[in-house]
Amino acid sequence: MAGLNATLGEECELAGIAMERATQALLQADLAIAEQVITDHEKITVLSADAEEQAFALLALQAPVAGDLRAIVSGFQIVADVDRMGALALHVAKVARRRHPAHALPEEVNGYFAEMGRLAVKMARAAREVLNSQDPTDAIQLREDDDAMDDLHRHLFTVLMDREWRHGVAAAVDVTLLGRYYERFADHAVLIGRRVVFQATGKTPEQFQEAEERLEDDYI
């Protein structure tokens, strides 16, 4: 299982790098960086296949029961989550490429996407860390950055709905789609955190937190 989680963690790191570069390509209208993200996506696809093979091998060869079986089933789900994170970074890069040499984003929303990109990269790296550590408390903390991402996403709509928006329908569609890509990237990182909690404890994050709170109350 440690080997499987290490592979998944490496895939999280690649997804974070892809989103970091895709954001750079988006903000700078940099075609070369966008093309690099698109080309490098194959590495994530290969790692997803490797992780699935490892999980199937554990099922077939180790005859896992109880906690081990729970961890392997969660591993399959995490493969899908990380693969989707990589695909979302790819979508961002493709938007940057499609609009080149123009910038896909109006200048007034650049700050939103710079911060959304920063949060996405931070969450991908945090997902890697909790996959390796299997620390349920750290895994739950991913939700805090997701709340910040959701706030940014909501604020984007206030910009789009402003009567002074002067960039037309095409730009509004791009901003809407791009905002959704970043929001979903963060959502999948949170799902990885939830699955790590289940792997490590057999509980949902809510059940784990409730149990921790009861322990604190008993201690007091």
XYZ file of N, CA and C in Angstrom:
660
model
N 0.823 -1.202 0.000
C 0.000 0.000 0.000
C 0.860 1.256 0.000
N 1.999 1.192 0.685
C 2.876 2.370 0.709
C 3.347 2.705 -0.700
N 3.647 1.660 -1.485
C 4.076 1.885 -2.861
C 2.974 2.487 -3.715
N 1.749 2.007 -3.524
C 0.612 2.547 -4.269
C 0.383 4.009 -3.909
N 0.407 4.317 -2.617
C 0.194 5.703 -2.197
C 1.321 6.614 -2.670
N 2.543 6.081 -2.749
C 3.656 6.884 -3.271
C 3.439 7.221 -4.743
N 2.943 6.235 -5.506
C 2.643 6.493 -6.922
C 1.545 7.537 -7.065
N 0.505 7.415 -6.259
C -0.583 8.389 -6.294
C -0.094 9.771 -5.867
N 0.799 9.802 -4.879
C 1.363 11.071 -4.440
C 2.187 11.730 -5.528
N 2.954 10.928 -6.245
C 3.738 11.469 -7.362
C 2.813 12.034 -8.433
N 1.694 11.364 -8.659
C 0.735 11.844 -9.655
C 0.115 13.173 -9.203
N -0.153 13.298 -7.897
C -0.649 14.577 -7.358
C 0.353 15.696 -7.613
N 1.621 15.393 -7.401
C 2.662 16.401 -7.619
C 2.687 16.844 -9.075
N 2.574 15.878 -9.993
C 2.561 16.219 -11.419
C 1.326 17.041 -11.781
N 0.188 16.710 -11.178
C -1.026 17.484 -11.442
C -0.861 18.912 -10.947
N -0.215 19.076 -9.788
C 0.038 20.414 -9.273
C 0.971 21.208 -10.161
N 2.026 20.554 -10.644
C 2.964 21.220 -11.563
C 2.243 21.619 -12.846
N 1.391 20.714 -13.335
C 0.644 21.011 -14.561
C -0.258 22.227 -14.365
N -0.941 22.302 -13.226
C -1.821 23.446 -12.992
C -1.019 24.730 -12.788
N 0.121 24.621 -12.159
C 0.980 25.800 -11.984
C 1.414 26.359 -13.336
N 1.846 25.461 -14.226
C 2.287 25.893 -15.550
C 1.108 26.352 -16.405
N -0.022 25.666 -16.288
C -1.197 26.068 -17.056
C -1.651 27.462 -16.649
N -1.584 27.752 -15.355
C -1.952 29.086 -14.877
C -0.990 30.139 -15.420
N 0.285 29.795 -15.437
C 1.280 30.714 -16.007
C 0.999 30.974 -17.486
N 0.691 29.903 -18.214
C 0.368 30.054 -19.639
C -0.873 30.916 -19.826
N -1.852 30.731 -18.942
C -3.104 31.484 -19.029
C -2.881 32.968 -18.773
N -2.137 33.281 -17.723
C -1.947 34.676 -17.332
C -1.007 35.425 -18.271
N -0.061 34.697 -18.862
C 0.951 35.342 -19.709
C 0.715 35.121 -21.200
N -0.343 34.397 -21.550
C -0.592 34.027 -22.945
C 0.656 33.406 -23.561
N 1.229 32.441 -22.814
C 2.491 31.812 -23.214
C 2.194 30.479 -23.895
N 2.325 30.459 -25.205
C 1.992 29.259 -25.976
C 2.938 28.110 -25.670
N 4.224 28.389 -25.502
C 5.208 27.325 -25.263
C 4.896 26.579 -23.970
N 4.527 27.304 -22.920
C 4.222 26.654 -21.649
C 2.924 25.856 -21.760
N 1.943 26.404 -22.460
C 0.693 25.667 -22.660
C 0.952 24.351 -23.392
N 1.776 24.401 -24.418
C 2.104 23.185 -25.165
C 2.853 22.178 -24.287
N 3.692 22.679 -23.381
C 4.425 21.783 -22.489
C 3.461 21.036 -21.566
N 2.475 21.752 -21.036
C 1.479 21.111 -20.175
C 0.743 20.016 -20.953
N 0.371 20.325 -22.172
C -0.378 19.368 -22.992
C 0.474 18.133 -23.303
N 1.734 18.360 -23.627
C 2.631 17.240 -23.916
C 2.906 16.398 -22.686
N 3.118 17.055 -21.553
C 3.479 16.345 -20.322
C 2.316 15.590 -19.694
N 1.110 15.826 -20.180
C -0.054 15.148 -19.590
C 0.070 13.636 -19.706
N 0.793 13.173 -20.684
C 0.973 11.729 -20.863
C 1.614 11.096 -19.628
N 2.471 11.842 -18.931
C 3.121 11.307 -17.724
C 2.081 10.978 -16.658
N 1.071 11.826 -16.526
C 0.016 11.578 -15.545
C -0.798 10.356 -15.951
N -1.078 10.240 -17.241
C -1.828 9.085 -17.734
C -1.087 7.784 -17.446
N 0.214 7.799 -17.659
C 1.034 6.599 -17.401
C 1.018 6.242 -15.923
N 1.157 7.246 -15.065
C 1.137 6.976 -13.628
C -0.217 6.447 -13.169
N -1.300 6.941 -13.759
C -2.631 6.430 -13.420
C -2.723 4.946 -13.753
N -2.227 4.576 -14.911
C -2.238 3.161 -15.308
C -1.382 2.329 -14.364
N -0.210 2.855 -13.982
C 0.664 2.140 -13.047
C -0.030 1.941 -11.703
N -0.701 2.992 -11.213
C -1.378 2.897 -9.919
C -2.506 1.865 -9.965
N -3.254 1.848 -11.049
C -4.325 0.862 -11.177
C -3.765 -0.552 -11.198
N -2.658 -0.749 -11.901
C -2.031 -2.076 -11.943
C -1.575 -2.506 -10.554
N -0.994 -1.567 -9.799
C -0.568 -1.885 -8.440
C -1.759 -2.277 -7.565
N -2.862 -1.540 -7.708
C -4.042 -1.833 -6.903
C -4.628 -3.203 -7.267
N -4.695 -3.504 -8.566
C -5.200 -4.810 -8.985
C -4.286 -5.933 -8.496
N -2.977 -5.692 -8.520
C -2.036 -6.704 -8.045
C -2.224 -6.965 -6.555
N -2.448 -5.919 -5.792
C -2.690 -6.092 -4.356
C -3.966 -6.895 -4.113
N -4.982 -6.628 -4.919
C -6.227 -7.382 -4.778
C -6.043 -8.854 -5.135
N -5.331 -9.092 -6.234
C -5.208 -10.452 -6.755
C -4.208 -11.305 -5.985
N -3.126 -10.682 -5.519
C -2.021 -11.464 -4.957
C -1.973 -11.481 -3.444
N -2.536 -10.462 -2.802
C -2.402 -10.359 -1.353
C -3.648 -10.812 -0.584
N -4.756 -11.034 -1.278
C -6.014 -11.417 -0.627
C -6.300 -10.536 0.580
N -6.396 -9.248 0.357
C -6.550 -8.330 1.485
C -7.908 -8.454 2.165
N -7.937 -8.180 3.450
C -9.179 -8.174 4.212
C -9.234 -6.902 5.049
N -10.429 -6.569 5.495
C -10.654 -5.467 6.435
C -9.951 -4.187 6.010
N -9.027 -3.695 6.841
C -8.385 -2.409 6.597
C -7.621 -2.353 5.293
N -6.935 -3.434 4.949
C -6.175 -3.440 3.700
C -7.101 -3.345 2.494
N -8.213 -4.055 2.540
C -9.170 -4.001 1.434
C -9.761 -2.601 1.321
N -10.070 -2.006 2.456
C -10.578 -0.640 2.469
C -9.589 0.319 1.817
N -8.321 0.165 2.135
C -7.293 1.041 1.592
C -7.149 0.872 0.089
N -7.245 -0.359 -0.398
C -7.083 -0.606 -1.832
C -8.270 -0.040 -2.607
N -9.484 -0.265 -2.101
C -10.668 0.276 -2.777
C -10.594 1.804 -2.817
N -10.160 2.411 -1.725
C -9.982 3.865 -1.727
C -8.919 4.276 -2.729
N -7.899 3.438 -2.875
C -6.839 3.726 -3.838
C -7.368 3.822 -5.255
N -8.272 2.915 -5.621
C -8.890 2.995 -6.953
C -9.620 4.325 -7.140
N -10.318 4.756 -6.107
C -11.052 6.022 -6.193
C -10.099 7.204 -6.313
N -8.989 7.137 -5.598
C -8.013 8.231 -5.650
C -7.370 8.314 -7.030
N -7.147 7.177 -7.673
C -6.616 7.187 -9.042
C -7.514 8.049 -9.935
N -8.810 7.855 -9.813
C -9.754 8.624 -10.642
C -9.708 10.105 -10.290
N -9.580 10.417 -9.002
C -9.526 11.821 -8.582
C -8.293 12.526 -9.142
N -7.136 11.884 -9.002
C -5.900 12.532 -9.453
C -5.867 12.630 -10.973
N -6.368 11.615 -11.629
C -6.425 11.656 -13.087
C -7.281 12.831 -13.549
N -8.365 13.076 -12.834
C -9.242 14.196 -13.194
C -8.555 15.536 -12.927
N -7.782 15.618 -11.860
C -7.037 16.848 -11.580
C -6.092 17.173 -12.741
N -5.411 16.149 -13.227
C -4.524 16.356 -14.369
C -5.285 16.805 -15.600
N -6.475 16.223 -15.806
C -7.286 16.592 -16.970
C -7.764 18.038 -16.873
N -8.073 18.503 -15.671
C -8.531 19.879 -15.489
C -7.406 20.877 -15.767
N -6.192 20.547 -15.342
C -5.042 21.398 -15.681
C -4.840 21.430 -17.194
N -5.048 20.292 -17.819
C -4.938 20.212 -19.283
C -5.962 21.126 -19.952
N -7.186 21.160 -19.430
C -8.221 22.029 -19.997
C -7.803 23.499 -19.924
N -7.205 23.898 -18.801
C -6.750 25.282 -18.651
C -5.705 25.609 -19.714
N -4.753 24.704 -19.894
C -3.706 24.922 -20.888
C -4.289 25.017 -22.298
N -5.303 24.216 -22.578
C -5.906 24.241 -23.910
C -6.654 25.546 -24.171
N -7.257 26.114 -23.133
C -7.897 27.416 -23.306
C -6.847 28.469 -23.633
N -5.727 28.437 -22.903
C -4.648 29.396 -23.175
C -4.134 29.242 -24.603
N -4.006 27.999 -25.067
C -3.524 27.762 -26.427
C -4.548 28.224 -27.463
N -5.801 27.958 -27.196
C -6.841 28.317 -28.160
C -6.945 29.825 -28.360
N -6.736 30.594 -27.299
C -6.857 32.052 -27.391
C -5.569 32.749 -27.810
N -4.467 32.038 -27.822
C -3.186 32.641 -28.207
C -3.259 33.174 -29.645
N -2.690 34.345 -29.934
C -1.786 35.154 -29.101
C -2.495 36.109 -28.149
N -3.832 36.125 -28.167
C -4.552 36.980 -27.236
C -4.541 36.349 -25.838
N -4.788 37.168 -24.838
C -4.972 36.661 -23.489
C -6.409 36.150 -23.352
N -6.563 34.999 -22.746
C -7.906 34.445 -22.562
C -8.681 35.212 -21.499
N -7.959 35.865 -20.579
C -8.604 36.525 -19.449
C -8.559 38.040 -19.569
N -9.658 38.717 -19.280
C -9.599 40.162 -19.117
C -8.722 40.507 -17.918
N -8.081 41.647 -17.989
C -7.106 42.005 -16.961
C -7.705 42.037 -15.559
N -8.970 42.447 -15.423
C -9.517 42.606 -14.077
C -9.751 41.300 -13.337
N -9.691 40.144 -14.031
C -9.848 38.870 -13.316
C -8.528 38.134 -13.153
N -7.437 38.703 -13.625
C -6.142 38.028 -13.501
C -5.796 37.704 -12.057
N -6.082 38.645 -11.156
C -5.760 38.413 -9.750
C -6.506 37.229 -9.172
N -7.759 37.062 -9.574
C -8.538 35.918 -9.106
C -7.882 34.608 -9.533
N -7.498 34.547 -10.795
C -6.947 33.285 -11.300
C -5.524 33.027 -10.801
N -4.775 34.090 -10.545
C -3.453 33.893 -9.946
C -3.602 33.251 -8.570
N -4.561 33.722 -7.789
C -4.777 33.166 -6.454
C -5.397 31.773 -6.515
N -6.310 31.552 -7.456
C -6.891 30.217 -7.606
C -5.824 29.208 -8.025
N -4.918 29.649 -8.897
C -3.825 28.775 -9.287
C -2.927 28.444 -8.117
N -2.624 29.446 -7.288
C -1.772 29.216 -6.119
C -2.417 28.208 -5.166
N -3.710 28.388 -4.922
C -4.410 27.463 -4.031
C -4.458 26.050 -4.611
N -4.677 25.941 -5.909
C -4.743 24.618 -6.542
C -3.425 23.876 -6.388
N -2.316 24.572 -6.608
C -0.999 23.941 -6.469
C -0.763 23.541 -5.023
N -1.104 24.420 -4.093
C -0.944 24.117 -2.669
C -1.732 22.874 -2.280
N -2.954 22.751 -2.793
C -3.790 21.607 -2.438
C -3.282 20.312 -3.054
N -2.754 20.393 -4.271
C -2.184 19.189 -4.888
C -0.995 18.679 -4.080
N -0.156 19.602 -3.615
C 1.000 19.201 -2.812
C 0.581 18.678 -1.450
N -0.453 19.293 -0.872
C -0.962 18.801 0.407
C -1.551 17.400 0.250
N -2.216 17.156 -0.874
C -2.766 15.820 -1.132
C -1.647 14.788 -1.201
N -0.538 15.161 -1.839
C 0.597 14.239 -1.891
C 1.114 13.947 -0.488
N 1.221 14.978 0.311
C 1.754 14.801 1.665
C 0.878 13.872 2.501
N -0.451 14.048 2.417
C -1.304 13.199 3.248
C -1.383 11.770 2.710
N -1.209 11.597 1.415
C -1.141 10.235 0.884
C 0.065 9.497 1.445
N 1.162 10.209 1.603
C 2.372 9.589 2.138
C 2.310 9.420 3.656
N 1.742 10.424 4.337
C 1.731 10.376 5.807
C 0.555 9.590 6.368
N -0.553 9.536 5.607
C -1.799 8.917 6.079
C -2.292 9.566 7.378
N -2.043 10.846 7.513
C -2.462 11.590 8.698
C -3.874 12.144 8.475
N -4.882 11.622 9.186
C -6.256 12.061 8.937
C -6.503 13.524 9.310
N -5.802 14.005 10.324
C -5.987 15.407 10.724
C -5.524 16.343 9.619
N -4.349 16.067 9.044
C -3.865 16.892 7.931
C -4.763 16.760 6.713
N -5.288 15.562 6.493
C -6.165 15.343 5.333
C -7.412 16.206 5.422
N -7.954 16.352 6.619
C -9.161 17.163 6.795
C -8.884 18.635 6.512
N -7.655 19.084 6.759
C -7.320 20.500 6.575
C -7.441 20.954 5.124
N -7.459 20.006 4.189
C -7.626 20.381 2.782
C -8.923 21.149 2.547
N -9.900 20.928 3.407
C -11.189 21.609 3.226
C -11.070 23.123 3.425
N -10.104 23.557 4.229
C -9.963 24.997 4.473
C -9.569 25.735 3.198
N -8.599 25.180 2.467
C -8.208 25.810 1.206
C -9.329 25.706 0.181
N -10.117 24.646 0.243
C -11.244 24.524 -0.675
C -12.276 25.612 -0.409
N -12.478 25.964 0.852
C -13.400 27.060 1.177
C -12.917 28.371 0.550
N -11.601 28.601 0.609
C -11.044 29.817 0.001
C -11.229 29.799 -1.514
N -11.052 28.623 -2.119
C -11.262 28.493 -3.565
C -12.726 28.771 -3.919
N -13.637 28.250 -3.126
C -15.064 28.484 -3.385
C -15.405 29.964 -3.282
N -14.799 30.654 -2.329
C -15.044 32.090 -2.184
C -14.587 32.854 -3.429
N -13.407 32.518 -3.912
C -12.901 33.167 -5.123
C -13.813 32.894 -6.312
N -14.279 31.661 -6.408
C -15.154 31.284 -7.516
C -16.457 32.080 -7.471
N -17.006 32.238 -6.270
C -18.234 33.026 -6.134
C -18.000 34.491 -6.500
N -16.861 35.040 -6.088
C -16.563 36.436 -6.391
C -16.403 36.679 -7.885
N -15.920 35.674 -8.587
C -15.803 35.804 -10.037
C -17.148 36.134 -10.675
N -18.195 35.527 -10.157
C -19.508 35.760 -10.746
C -20.003 37.177 -10.503
N -19.565 37.792 -9.417
C -19.948 39.184 -9.209
C -19.314 40.077 -10.272
N -18.104 39.718 -10.711
C -17.451 40.463 -11.786
C -18.195 40.248 -13.099
N -18.549 38.995 -13.373
C -19.234 38.678 -14.627
C -20.615 39.310 -14.717
N -21.277 39.431 -13.576
C -22.639 39.961 -13.563
C -22.677 41.477 -13.469
N -21.512 42.087 -13.315
C -21.455 43.554 -13.214
C -21.911 44.182 -14.533
N -22.696 45.232 -14.435
C -23.193 45.888 -15.643
C -22.068 46.516 -16.472
N -20.933 46.720 -15.819
C -19.817 47.343 -16.528
C -18.942 46.327 -17.279
N -19.322 45.051 -17.226
C -18.584 44.041 -17.995
C -18.641 44.403 -19.473
N -17.477 44.546 -20.083
C -17.434 45.046 -21.465
C -16.660 44.126 -22.403
N -16.446 42.888 -21.976
C -15.577 41.993 -22.751
C -16.335 40.979 -23.601
N -17.642 41.039 -23.579
C -18.419 40.193 -24.464
C -18.704 38.803 -23.921
N -19.484 38.067 -24.705
C -19.947 36.749 -24.282
C -18.817 35.723 -24.291
N -17.961 35.748 -25.306
C -16.894 34.743 -25.419
C -15.967 34.790 -24.201
N -15.586 35.987 -23.801
C -14.721 36.119 -22.632
C -15.443 35.664 -21.369
N -16.730 35.970 -21.265
C -17.504 35.543 -20.101
C -17.575 34.021 -20.019
N -17.738 33.377 -21.156
C -17.778 31.908 -21.188
C -16.428 31.338 -20.763
N -15.339 31.905 -21.278
C -14.004 31.436 -20.895
C -13.788 31.561 -19.392
N -14.132 32.718 -18.846
C -13.935 32.941 -17.414
C -14.777 31.960 -16.596
N -16.015 31.733 -17.034
C -16.894 30.798 -16.327
C -16.327 29.383 -16.336
N -15.906 28.926 -17.507
C -15.356 27.572 -17.615
C -14.064 27.434 -16.830
N -13.187 28.409 -16.956
C -11.905 28.345 -16.265
C -12.093 28.350 -14.751
N -13.003 29.173 -14.277
C -13.276 29.175 -12.846
C -13.752 27.815 -12.369
N -14.588 27.184 -13.176
C -15.087 25.852 -12.830
C -13.952 24.831 -12.813
N -13.011 24.934 -13.740
C -11.895 23.989 -13.764
C -11.091 24.060 -12.464
N -10.819 25.261 -12.006
C -10.049 25.408 -10.770
C -10.856 24.926 -9.567
N -12.140 25.237 -9.548
C -12.971 24.797 -8.430
C -13.018 23.270 -8.358
N -13.183 22.630 -9.495
C -13.258 21.163 -9.506
C -11.904 20.534 -9.160
N -10.815 21.152 -9.573
C -9.485 20.669 -9.200
C -9.385 20.604 -7.678
N -9.806 21.691 -7.027
C -9.766 21.738 -5.565
C -10.700 20.695 -4.956
N -11.874 20.510 -5.553
C -12.825 19.525 -5.033
C -12.226 18.123 -5.045
N -11.512 17.787 -6.091
C -10.909 16.451 -6.158
C -9.785 16.299 -5.135
N -9.053 17.372 -4.860
C -8.037 17.308 -3.805
C -8.702 17.041 -2.455
N -9.843 17.680 -2.204
C -10.577 17.441 -0.966
C -11.062 15.991 -0.897
N -11.537 15.475 -2.029
C -11.972 14.074 -2.056
C -10.824 13.127 -1.724
N -9.630 13.446 -2.203
C -8.471 12.627 -1.848
C -8.266 12.657 -0.341
N -8.376 13.855 0.251
C -8.253 13.956 1.700
C -9.297 13.110 2.415
N -10.536 13.143 1.941
C -11.598 12.335 2.541
C -11.271 10.847 2.447
N -10.745 10.447 1.308
C -10.438 9.030 1.117
C -9.259 8.592 1.995
N -8.315 9.495 2.212
C -7.197 9.180 3.108
C -7.696 8.992 4.540
N -8.620 9.844 4.963
C -9.207 9.676 6.298
C -9.848 8.298 6.410
N -10.581 7.908 5.376
C -11.237 6.596 5.397
C -10.211 5.468 5.372
N -9.161 5.621 4.544
C -8.095 4.622 4.512
C -7.492 4.421 5.892
N -7.205 5.533 6.557
C -6.450 5.482 7.805
C -7.296 5.083 9.005
N -8.588 5.438 8.987
C -9.398 5.263 10.192
C -10.644 4.403 10.009
N -11.084 4.224 8.767
C -12.337 3.525 8.539
C -13.545 4.398 8.801
N -13.312 5.695 8.990
C -14.393 6.645 9.276
C -14.437 7.727 8.214
N -15.597 8.358 8.066
C -15.672 9.569 7.260
C -15.001 10.697 8.043
N -14.626 11.793 7.359
C -14.043 12.918 8.105
C -14.956 13.424 9.219
N -16.266 13.434 8.977
C -17.208 13.899 9.992
C -17.212 12.965 11.205
N -17.200 11.659 10.955
C -17.165 10.690 12.044
C -15.847 10.774 12.810
N -14.755 10.957 12.073
C -13.454 11.065 12.721
C -13.397 12.291 13.622
N -13.859 13.441 13.113
C -13.835 14.661 13.909
C -14.728 14.541 15.139
N -15.870 13.916 14.964
C -16.771 13.731 16.108
C -16.116 12.869 17.175
N -15.421 11.812 16.741
C -14.736 10.949 17.703
C -13.616 11.699 18.417
N -12.881 12.540 17.655
C -11.811 13.327 18.258
C -12.370 14.315 19.275
N -13.499 14.913 18.966
C -14.114 15.879 19.886
C -14.576 15.176 21.159
N -15.103 13.963 21.048
C -15.524 13.221 22.234
C -14.326 12.897 23.112
N -13.211 12.540 22.466
C -11.998 12.253 23.233
C -11.514 13.481 24.003
N -11.578 14.640 23.336
C -11.163 15.877 23.991
C -12.064 16.198 25.174
N -13.375 15.994 24.981
C -14.315 16.259 26.071
C -14.056 15.335 27.241
N -13.779 14.042 26.945
C -13.496 13.079 28.022
C -12.218 13.449 28.755
N -11.230 13.952 27.986
C -9.951 14.320 28.602
C -10.126 15.512 29.535
N -10.956 16.483 29.088
C -11.196 17.674 29.908
C -11.976 17.270 31.170
